[in-house]
Tab-separated table of C-alpha atoms (C1' of nucleotides) in Angstrom:
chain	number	residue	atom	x	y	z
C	1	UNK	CA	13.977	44.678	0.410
C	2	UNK	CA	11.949	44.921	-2.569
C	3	UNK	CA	8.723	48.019	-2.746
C	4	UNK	CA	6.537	44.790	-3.020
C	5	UNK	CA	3.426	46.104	-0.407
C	6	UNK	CA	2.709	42.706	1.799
C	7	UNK	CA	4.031	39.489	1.773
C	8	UNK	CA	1.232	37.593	0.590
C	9	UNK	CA	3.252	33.770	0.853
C	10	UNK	CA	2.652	32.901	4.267
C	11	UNK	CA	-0.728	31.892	3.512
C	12	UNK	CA	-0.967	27.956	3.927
C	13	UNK	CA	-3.662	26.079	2.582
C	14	UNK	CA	-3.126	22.556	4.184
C	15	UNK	CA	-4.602	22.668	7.334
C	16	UNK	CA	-7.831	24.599	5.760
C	17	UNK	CA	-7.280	21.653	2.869
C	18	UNK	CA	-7.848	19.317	5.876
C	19	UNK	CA	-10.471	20.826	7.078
C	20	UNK	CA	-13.017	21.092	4.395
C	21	UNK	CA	-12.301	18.016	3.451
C	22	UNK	CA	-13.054	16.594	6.455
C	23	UNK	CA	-16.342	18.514	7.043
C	24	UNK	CA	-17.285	16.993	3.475
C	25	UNK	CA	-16.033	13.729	3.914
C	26	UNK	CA	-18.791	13.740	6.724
C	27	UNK	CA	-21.533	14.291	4.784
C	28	UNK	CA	-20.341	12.408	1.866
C	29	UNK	CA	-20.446	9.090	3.721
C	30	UNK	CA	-23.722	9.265	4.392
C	31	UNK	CA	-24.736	10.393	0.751
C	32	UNK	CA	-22.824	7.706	-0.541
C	33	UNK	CA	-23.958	4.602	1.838
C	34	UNK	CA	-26.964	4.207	-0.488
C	35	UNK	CA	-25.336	3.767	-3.750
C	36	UNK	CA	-22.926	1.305	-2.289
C	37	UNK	CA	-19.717	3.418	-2.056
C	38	UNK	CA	-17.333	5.310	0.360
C	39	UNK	CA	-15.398	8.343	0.002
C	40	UNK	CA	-12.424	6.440	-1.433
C	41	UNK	CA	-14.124	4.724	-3.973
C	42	UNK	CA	-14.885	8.008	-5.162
C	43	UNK	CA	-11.799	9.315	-5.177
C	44	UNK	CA	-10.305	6.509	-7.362
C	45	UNK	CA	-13.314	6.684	-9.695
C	46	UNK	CA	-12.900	10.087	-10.216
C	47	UNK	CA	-8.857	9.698	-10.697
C	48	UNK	CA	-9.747	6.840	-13.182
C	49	UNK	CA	-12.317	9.171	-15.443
C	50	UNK	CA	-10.037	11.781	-15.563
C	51	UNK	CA	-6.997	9.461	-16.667
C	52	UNK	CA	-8.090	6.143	-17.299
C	53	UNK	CA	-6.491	2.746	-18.931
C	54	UNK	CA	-3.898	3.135	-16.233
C	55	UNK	CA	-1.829	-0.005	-14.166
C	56	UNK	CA	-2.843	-0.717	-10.768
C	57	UNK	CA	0.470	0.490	-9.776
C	58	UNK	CA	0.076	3.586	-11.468
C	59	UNK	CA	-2.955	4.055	-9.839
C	60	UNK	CA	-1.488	3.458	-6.555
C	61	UNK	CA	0.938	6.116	-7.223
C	62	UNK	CA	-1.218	9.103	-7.788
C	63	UNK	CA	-3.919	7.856	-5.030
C	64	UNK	CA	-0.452	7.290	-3.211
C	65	UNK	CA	-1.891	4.326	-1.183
C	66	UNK	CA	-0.399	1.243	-0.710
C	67	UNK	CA	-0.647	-1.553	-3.443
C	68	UNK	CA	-1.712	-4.267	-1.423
C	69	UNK	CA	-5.080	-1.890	-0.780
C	70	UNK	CA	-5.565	-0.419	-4.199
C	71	UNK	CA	-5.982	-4.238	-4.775
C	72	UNK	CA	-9.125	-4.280	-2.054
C	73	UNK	CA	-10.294	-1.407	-3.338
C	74	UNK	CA	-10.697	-2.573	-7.290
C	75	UNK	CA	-12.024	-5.490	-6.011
C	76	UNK	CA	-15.270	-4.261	-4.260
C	77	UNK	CA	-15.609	-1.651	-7.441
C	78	UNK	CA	-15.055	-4.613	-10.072
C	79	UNK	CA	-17.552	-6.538	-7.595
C	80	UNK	CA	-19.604	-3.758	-9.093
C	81	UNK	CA	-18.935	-3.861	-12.532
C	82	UNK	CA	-18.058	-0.109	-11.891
C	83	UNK	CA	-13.933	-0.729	-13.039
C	84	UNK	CA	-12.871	-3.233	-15.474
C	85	UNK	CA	-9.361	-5.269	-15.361
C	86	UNK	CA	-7.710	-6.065	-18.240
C	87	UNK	CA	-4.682	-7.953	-18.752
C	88	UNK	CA	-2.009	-5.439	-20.464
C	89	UNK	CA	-1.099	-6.827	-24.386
C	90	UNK	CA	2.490	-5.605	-23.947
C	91	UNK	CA	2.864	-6.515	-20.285
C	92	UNK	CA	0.426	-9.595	-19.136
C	93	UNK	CA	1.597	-8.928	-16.063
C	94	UNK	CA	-0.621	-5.660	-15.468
C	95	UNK	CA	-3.279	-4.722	-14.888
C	96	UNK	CA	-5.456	-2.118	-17.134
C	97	UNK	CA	-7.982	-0.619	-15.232
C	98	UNK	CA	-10.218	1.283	-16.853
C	99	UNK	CA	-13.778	2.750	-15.882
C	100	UNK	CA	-16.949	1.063	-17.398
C	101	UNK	CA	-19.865	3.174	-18.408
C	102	UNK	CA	-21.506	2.031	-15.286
C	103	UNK	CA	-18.794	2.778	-13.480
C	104	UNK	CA	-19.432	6.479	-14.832
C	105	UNK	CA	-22.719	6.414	-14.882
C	106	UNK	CA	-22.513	5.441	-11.017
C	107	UNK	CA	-19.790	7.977	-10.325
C	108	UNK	CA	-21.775	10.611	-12.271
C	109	UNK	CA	-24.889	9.970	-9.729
C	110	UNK	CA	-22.555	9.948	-6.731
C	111	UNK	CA	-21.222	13.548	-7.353
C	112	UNK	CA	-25.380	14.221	-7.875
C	113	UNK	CA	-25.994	13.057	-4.555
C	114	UNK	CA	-22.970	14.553	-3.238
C	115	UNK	CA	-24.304	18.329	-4.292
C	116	UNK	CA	-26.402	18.628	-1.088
C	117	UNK	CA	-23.595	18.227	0.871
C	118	UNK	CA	-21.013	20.251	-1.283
C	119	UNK	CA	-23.352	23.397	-1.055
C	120	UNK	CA	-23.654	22.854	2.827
C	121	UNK	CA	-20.153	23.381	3.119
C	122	UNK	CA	-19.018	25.584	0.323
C	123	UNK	CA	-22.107	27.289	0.635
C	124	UNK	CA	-20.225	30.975	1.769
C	125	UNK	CA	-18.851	30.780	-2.214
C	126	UNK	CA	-20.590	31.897	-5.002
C	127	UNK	CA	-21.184	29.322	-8.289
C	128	UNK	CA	-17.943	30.987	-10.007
C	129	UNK	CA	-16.290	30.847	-7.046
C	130	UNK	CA	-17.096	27.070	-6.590
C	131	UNK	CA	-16.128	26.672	-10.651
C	132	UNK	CA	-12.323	28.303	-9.938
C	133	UNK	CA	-12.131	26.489	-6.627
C	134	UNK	CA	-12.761	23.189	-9.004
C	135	UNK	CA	-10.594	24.445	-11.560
C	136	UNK	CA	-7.870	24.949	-9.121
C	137	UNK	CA	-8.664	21.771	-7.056
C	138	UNK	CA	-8.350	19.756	-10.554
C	139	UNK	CA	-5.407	21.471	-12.093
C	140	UNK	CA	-3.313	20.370	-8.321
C	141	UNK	CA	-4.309	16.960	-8.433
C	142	UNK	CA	-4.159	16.214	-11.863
C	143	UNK	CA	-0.242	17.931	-12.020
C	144	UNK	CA	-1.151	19.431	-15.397
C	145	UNK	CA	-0.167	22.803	-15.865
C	146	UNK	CA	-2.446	25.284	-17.082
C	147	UNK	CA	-5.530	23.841	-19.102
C	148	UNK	CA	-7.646	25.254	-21.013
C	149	UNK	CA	-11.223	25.118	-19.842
C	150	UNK	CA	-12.480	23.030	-22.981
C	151	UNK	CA	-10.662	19.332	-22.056
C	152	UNK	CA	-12.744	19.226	-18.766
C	153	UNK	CA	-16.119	20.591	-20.361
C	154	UNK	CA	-15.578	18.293	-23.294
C	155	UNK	CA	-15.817	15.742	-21.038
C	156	UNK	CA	-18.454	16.527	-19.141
C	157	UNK	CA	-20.760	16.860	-22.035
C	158	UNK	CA	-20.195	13.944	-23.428
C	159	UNK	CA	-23.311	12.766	-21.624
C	160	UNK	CA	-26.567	14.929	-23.641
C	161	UNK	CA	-29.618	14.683	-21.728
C	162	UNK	CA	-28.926	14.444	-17.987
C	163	UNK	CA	-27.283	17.640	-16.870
C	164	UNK	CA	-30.362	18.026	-13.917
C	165	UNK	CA	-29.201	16.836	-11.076
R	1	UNK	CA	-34.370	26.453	-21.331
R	2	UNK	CA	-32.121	29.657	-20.805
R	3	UNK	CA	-29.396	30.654	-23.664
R	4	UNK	CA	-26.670	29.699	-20.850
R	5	UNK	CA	-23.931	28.011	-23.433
R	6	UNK	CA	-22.222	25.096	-21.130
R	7	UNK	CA	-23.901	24.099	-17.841
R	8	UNK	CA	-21.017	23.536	-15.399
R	9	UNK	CA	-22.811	23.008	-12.436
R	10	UNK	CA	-21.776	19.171	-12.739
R	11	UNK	CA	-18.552	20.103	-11.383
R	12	UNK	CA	-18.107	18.916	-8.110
R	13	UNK	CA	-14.716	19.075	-5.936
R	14	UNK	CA	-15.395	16.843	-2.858
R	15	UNK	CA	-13.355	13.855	-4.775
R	16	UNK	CA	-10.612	16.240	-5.612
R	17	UNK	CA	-10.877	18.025	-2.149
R	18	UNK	CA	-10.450	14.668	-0.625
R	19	UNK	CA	-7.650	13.437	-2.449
R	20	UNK	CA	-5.572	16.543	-1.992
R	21	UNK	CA	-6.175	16.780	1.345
R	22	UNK	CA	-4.775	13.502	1.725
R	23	UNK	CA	-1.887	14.251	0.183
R	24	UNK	CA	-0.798	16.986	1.861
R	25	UNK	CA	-2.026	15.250	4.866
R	26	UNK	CA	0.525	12.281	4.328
R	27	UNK	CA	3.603	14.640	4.337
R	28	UNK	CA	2.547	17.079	6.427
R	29	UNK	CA	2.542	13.900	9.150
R	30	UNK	CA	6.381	13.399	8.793
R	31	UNK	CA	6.766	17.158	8.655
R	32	UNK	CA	4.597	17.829	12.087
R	33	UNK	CA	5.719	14.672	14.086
R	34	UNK	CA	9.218	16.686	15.103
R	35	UNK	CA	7.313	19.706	16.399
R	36	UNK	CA	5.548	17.247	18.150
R	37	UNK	CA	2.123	17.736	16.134
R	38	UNK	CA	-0.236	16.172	13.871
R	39	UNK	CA	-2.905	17.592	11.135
R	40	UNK	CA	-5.436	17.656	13.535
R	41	UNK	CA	-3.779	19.923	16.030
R	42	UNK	CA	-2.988	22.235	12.900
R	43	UNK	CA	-6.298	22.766	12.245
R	44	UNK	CA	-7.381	23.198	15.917
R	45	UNK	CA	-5.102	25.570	15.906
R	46	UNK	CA	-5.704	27.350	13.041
R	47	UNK	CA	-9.492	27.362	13.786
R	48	UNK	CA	-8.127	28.475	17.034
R	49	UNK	CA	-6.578	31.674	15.716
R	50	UNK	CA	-8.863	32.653	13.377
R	51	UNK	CA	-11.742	32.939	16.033
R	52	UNK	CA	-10.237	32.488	19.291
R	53	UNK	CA	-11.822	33.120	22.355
R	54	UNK	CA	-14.575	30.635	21.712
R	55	UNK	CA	-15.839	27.759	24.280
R	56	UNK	CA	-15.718	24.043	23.936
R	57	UNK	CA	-18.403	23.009	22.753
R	58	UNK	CA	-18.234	25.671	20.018
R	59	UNK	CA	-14.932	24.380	19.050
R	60	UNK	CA	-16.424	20.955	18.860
R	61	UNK	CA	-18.708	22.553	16.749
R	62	UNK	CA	-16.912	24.087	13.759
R	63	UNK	CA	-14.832	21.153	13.846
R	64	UNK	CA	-17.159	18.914	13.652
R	65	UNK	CA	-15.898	16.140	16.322
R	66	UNK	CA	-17.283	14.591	19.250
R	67	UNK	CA	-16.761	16.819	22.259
R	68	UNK	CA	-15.091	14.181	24.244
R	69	UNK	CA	-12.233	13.576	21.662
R	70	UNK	CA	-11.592	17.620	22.034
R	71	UNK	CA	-11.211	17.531	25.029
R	72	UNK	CA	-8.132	14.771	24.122
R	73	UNK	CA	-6.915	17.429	21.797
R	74	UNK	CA	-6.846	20.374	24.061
R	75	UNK	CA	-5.170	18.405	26.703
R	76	UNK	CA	-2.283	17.696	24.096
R	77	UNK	CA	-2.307	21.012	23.126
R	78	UNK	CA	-2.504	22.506	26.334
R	79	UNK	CA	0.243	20.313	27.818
R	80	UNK	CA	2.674	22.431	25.460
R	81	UNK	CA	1.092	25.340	26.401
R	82	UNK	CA	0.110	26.387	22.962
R	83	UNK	CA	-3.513	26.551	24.220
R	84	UNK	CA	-4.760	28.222	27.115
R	85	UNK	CA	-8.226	27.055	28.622
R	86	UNK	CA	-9.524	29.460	31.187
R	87	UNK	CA	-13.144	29.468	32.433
R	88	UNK	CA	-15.681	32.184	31.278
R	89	UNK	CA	-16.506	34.272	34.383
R	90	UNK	CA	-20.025	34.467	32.619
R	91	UNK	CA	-20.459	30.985	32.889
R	92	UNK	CA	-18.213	29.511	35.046
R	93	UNK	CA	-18.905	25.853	33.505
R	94	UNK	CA	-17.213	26.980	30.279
R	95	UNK	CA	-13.786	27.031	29.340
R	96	UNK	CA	-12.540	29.756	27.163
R	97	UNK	CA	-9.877	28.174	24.807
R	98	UNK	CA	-7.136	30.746	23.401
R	99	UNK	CA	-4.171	30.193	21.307
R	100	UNK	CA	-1.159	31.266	23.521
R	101	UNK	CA	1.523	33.252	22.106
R	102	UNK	CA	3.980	30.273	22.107
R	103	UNK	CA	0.556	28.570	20.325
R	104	UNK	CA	0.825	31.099	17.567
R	105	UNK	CA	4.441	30.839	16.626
R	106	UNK	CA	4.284	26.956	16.586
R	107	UNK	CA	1.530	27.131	14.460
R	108	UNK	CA	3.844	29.678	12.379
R	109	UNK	CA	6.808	27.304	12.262
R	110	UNK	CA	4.700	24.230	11.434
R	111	UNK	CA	3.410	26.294	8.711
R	112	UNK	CA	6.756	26.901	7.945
R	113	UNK	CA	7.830	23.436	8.145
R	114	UNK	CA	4.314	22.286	6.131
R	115	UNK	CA	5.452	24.899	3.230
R	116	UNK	CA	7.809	21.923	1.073
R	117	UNK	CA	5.112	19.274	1.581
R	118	UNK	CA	1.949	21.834	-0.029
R	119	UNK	CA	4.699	23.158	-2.329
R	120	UNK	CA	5.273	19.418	-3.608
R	121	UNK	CA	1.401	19.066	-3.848
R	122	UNK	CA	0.426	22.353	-4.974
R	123	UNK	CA	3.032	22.279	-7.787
R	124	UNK	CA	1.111	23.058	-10.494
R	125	UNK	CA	-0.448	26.151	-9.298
R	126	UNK	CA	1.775	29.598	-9.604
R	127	UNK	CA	1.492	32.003	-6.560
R	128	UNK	CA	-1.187	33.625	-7.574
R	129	UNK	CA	-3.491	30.913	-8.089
R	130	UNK	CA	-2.270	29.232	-4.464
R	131	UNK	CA	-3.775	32.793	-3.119
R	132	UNK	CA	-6.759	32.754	-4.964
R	133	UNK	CA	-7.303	28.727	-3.735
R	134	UNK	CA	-6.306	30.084	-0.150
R	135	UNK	CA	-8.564	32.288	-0.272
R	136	UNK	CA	-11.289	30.150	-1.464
R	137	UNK	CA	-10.784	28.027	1.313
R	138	UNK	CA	-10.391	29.914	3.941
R	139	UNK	CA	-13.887	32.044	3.023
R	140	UNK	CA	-15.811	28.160	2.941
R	141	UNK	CA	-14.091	26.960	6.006
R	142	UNK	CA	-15.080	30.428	8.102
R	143	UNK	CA	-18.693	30.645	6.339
R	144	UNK	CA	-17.621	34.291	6.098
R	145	UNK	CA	-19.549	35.500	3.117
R	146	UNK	CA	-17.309	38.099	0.993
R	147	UNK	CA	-14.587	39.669	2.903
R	148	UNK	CA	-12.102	41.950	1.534
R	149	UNK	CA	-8.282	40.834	2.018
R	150	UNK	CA	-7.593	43.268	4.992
R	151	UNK	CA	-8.756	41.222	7.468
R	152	UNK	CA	-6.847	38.180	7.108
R	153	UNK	CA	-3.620	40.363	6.041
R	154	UNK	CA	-3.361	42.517	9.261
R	155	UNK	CA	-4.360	38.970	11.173
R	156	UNK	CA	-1.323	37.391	9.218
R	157	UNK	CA	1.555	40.397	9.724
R	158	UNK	CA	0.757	41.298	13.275
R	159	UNK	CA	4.481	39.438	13.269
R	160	UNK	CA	6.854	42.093	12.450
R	161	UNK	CA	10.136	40.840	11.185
R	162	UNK	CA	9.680	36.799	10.898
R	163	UNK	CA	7.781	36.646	7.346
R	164	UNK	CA	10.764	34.756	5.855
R	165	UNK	CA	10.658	30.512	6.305
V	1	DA	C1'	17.676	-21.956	-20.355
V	2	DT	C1'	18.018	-20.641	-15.975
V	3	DA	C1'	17.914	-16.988	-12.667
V	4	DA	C1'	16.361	-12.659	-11.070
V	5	DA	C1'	13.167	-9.076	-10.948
V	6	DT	C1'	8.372	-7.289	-11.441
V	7	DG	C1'	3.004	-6.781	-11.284
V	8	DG	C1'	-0.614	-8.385	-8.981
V	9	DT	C1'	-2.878	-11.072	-5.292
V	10	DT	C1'	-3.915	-12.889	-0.702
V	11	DT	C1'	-3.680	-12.990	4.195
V	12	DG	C1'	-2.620	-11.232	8.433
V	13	DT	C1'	-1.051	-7.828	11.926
V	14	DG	C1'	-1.063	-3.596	14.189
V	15	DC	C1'	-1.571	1.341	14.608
V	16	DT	C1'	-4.267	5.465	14.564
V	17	DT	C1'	-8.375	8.013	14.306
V	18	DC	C1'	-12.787	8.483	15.443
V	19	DA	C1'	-17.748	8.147	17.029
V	20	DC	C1'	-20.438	6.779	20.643
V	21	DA	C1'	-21.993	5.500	25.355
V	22	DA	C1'	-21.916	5.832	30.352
V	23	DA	C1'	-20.992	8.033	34.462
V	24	DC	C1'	-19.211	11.925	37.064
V	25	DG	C1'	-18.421	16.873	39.190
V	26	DA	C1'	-19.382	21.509	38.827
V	27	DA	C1'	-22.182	25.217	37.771
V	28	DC	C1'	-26.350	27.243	36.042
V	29	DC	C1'	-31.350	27.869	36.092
V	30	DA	C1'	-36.152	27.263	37.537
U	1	DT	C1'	-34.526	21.702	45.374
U	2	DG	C1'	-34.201	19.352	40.971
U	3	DG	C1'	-33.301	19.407	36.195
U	4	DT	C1'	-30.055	20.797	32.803
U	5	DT	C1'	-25.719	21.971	30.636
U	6	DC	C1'	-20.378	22.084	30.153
U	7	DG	C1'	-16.522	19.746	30.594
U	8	DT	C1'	-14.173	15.487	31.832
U	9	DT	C1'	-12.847	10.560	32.124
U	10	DT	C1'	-12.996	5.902	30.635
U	11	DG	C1'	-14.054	2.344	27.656
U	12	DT	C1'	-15.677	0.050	23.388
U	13	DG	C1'	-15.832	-0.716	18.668
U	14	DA	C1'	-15.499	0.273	13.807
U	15	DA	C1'	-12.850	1.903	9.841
U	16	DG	C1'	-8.762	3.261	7.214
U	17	DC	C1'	-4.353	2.339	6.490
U	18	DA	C1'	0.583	0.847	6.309
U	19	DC	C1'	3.385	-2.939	6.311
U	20	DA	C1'	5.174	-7.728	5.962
U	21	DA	C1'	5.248	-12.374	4.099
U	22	DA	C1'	4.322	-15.636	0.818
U	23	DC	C1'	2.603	-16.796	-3.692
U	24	DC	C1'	1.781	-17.084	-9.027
U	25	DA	C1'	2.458	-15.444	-13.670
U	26	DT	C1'	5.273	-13.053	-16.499
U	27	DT	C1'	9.086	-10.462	-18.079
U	28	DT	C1'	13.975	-9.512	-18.391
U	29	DA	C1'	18.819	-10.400	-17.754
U	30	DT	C1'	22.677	-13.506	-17.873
DNA sequence: ATAAATGGTTTGTGCTTCACAAACGAACCA
DNA sequence: TGGTTCGTTTGTGAAGCACAAACCATTTAT
């Protein structure tokens, strides 16, 4: 038995993971009714900015849904002119799907409207708490190992004048 | 305008927290369904034993669901006996809920059992880092403002010799 | 060149979760 | 006594989702 003081590994995140999520997911829908989206929209948005020009099967994969719905759900965002479909050069079988600069612009306003609801529940963390919880939250569902700070930043400033909220 | 270098305010996880909540959420179904549970008992549960002791309609409350689909839940529950409703001699309307002791160490094994699925999903984050994110999560899900570790340590090892999976 | 496999699409079915409403008994409170 | 609250039951309806079947266009293998 090694000198280590506690056993620190039994802590499991998931049903907590379920939880918030759920408490935010309740406030999102709302938020989001407006602007013409739900939850899952968002969710594939925000998978497409962060990797984007990706097959629809691809995208199925990480938002591990079934393909026959990732199909529904392009639809209503091309409907939108939020996501763009383009036929593949190499392969004119697939699918490209790529966000449009509405589509970013729109996501961008979503996770504005979304910030009243984010505080109410993560409202017991501080700002750099939030910032590592993102960090960490990003880093798991992205699958990249550590990451500098400066990819996600870079991207996020790509926009100049509307940082307000 | 401050001399603040990078605004990162913009970042916001409910996306993120949404889609990795649903991925743990998908395996953890296959995981639970033996012990004869699903996600949303887990995080009764775990609600349960962080702040037992607590009435319905309080329940209802920090979970955020209709009080008459509780009251579905806590028969489930209760029919295993891993939840003990007892009425409040204060107020003899109320029921009391309570994790039982055979509550606690199911909610231990399907911890246990949920470890491979949040290990598969929270791949990318080293031990410390799941901790930290733990930690992060459990402080937004109890509102708790800062709270040093001891609490949720001597909660956690109150089980002598079963820390091992 | 012909056959088989693949990416995407459409349609339909069924399950599960969930919110919400209505009506009830029991207990509390005025 | 009457109004209110807690828990309960039952039912309804919407939404999210997985899954299957059939289809076209295209690629790949034989």
């Amino acid at each position: 038995m090694p000198a280590v003081p506690v056993d620190q590994s039994e802590h499991r995140s998931g049903a907590l993971l379920d939880h918030l999520a759920r408490r935010i997911r309740l406030r999102s829908e709302s938020v989001l009714a407006p602007l013409g989206l739900r939850p899952r929209h968002l969710v594939a948005l925000t998978v497409l900015r962060a990797g984007g020009g990706i097959s629809q099967q691809a995208l199925a994969g990480t938002l591990e849904m079934d393909g026959t719905n990732v199909v529904g759900l392009l639809n209503e965002l091309e409907a939108e002119r939020l996501v763009e479909r383009r036929r593949s050069p190499e392969d004119r079988r697939r699918h490209v799907v790529e966000l449009t600069p509405a589509g970013a612009e729109r996501l961008a306003e979503a996770e504005c409207a979304l910030a009243t609801a984010e505080d109410e529940v993560l409202g017991a963390l501080e700002p750099a708490e939030r910032e590592t919880l993102y960090e960490l939250l990003r880093r798991a569902a992205t699958g990249t190992g550590t990451l500098s700070c400066t990819e996600a930043v870079a991207d996020a400033d790509t926009r100049p004048g509307d940082d307000r909220c």
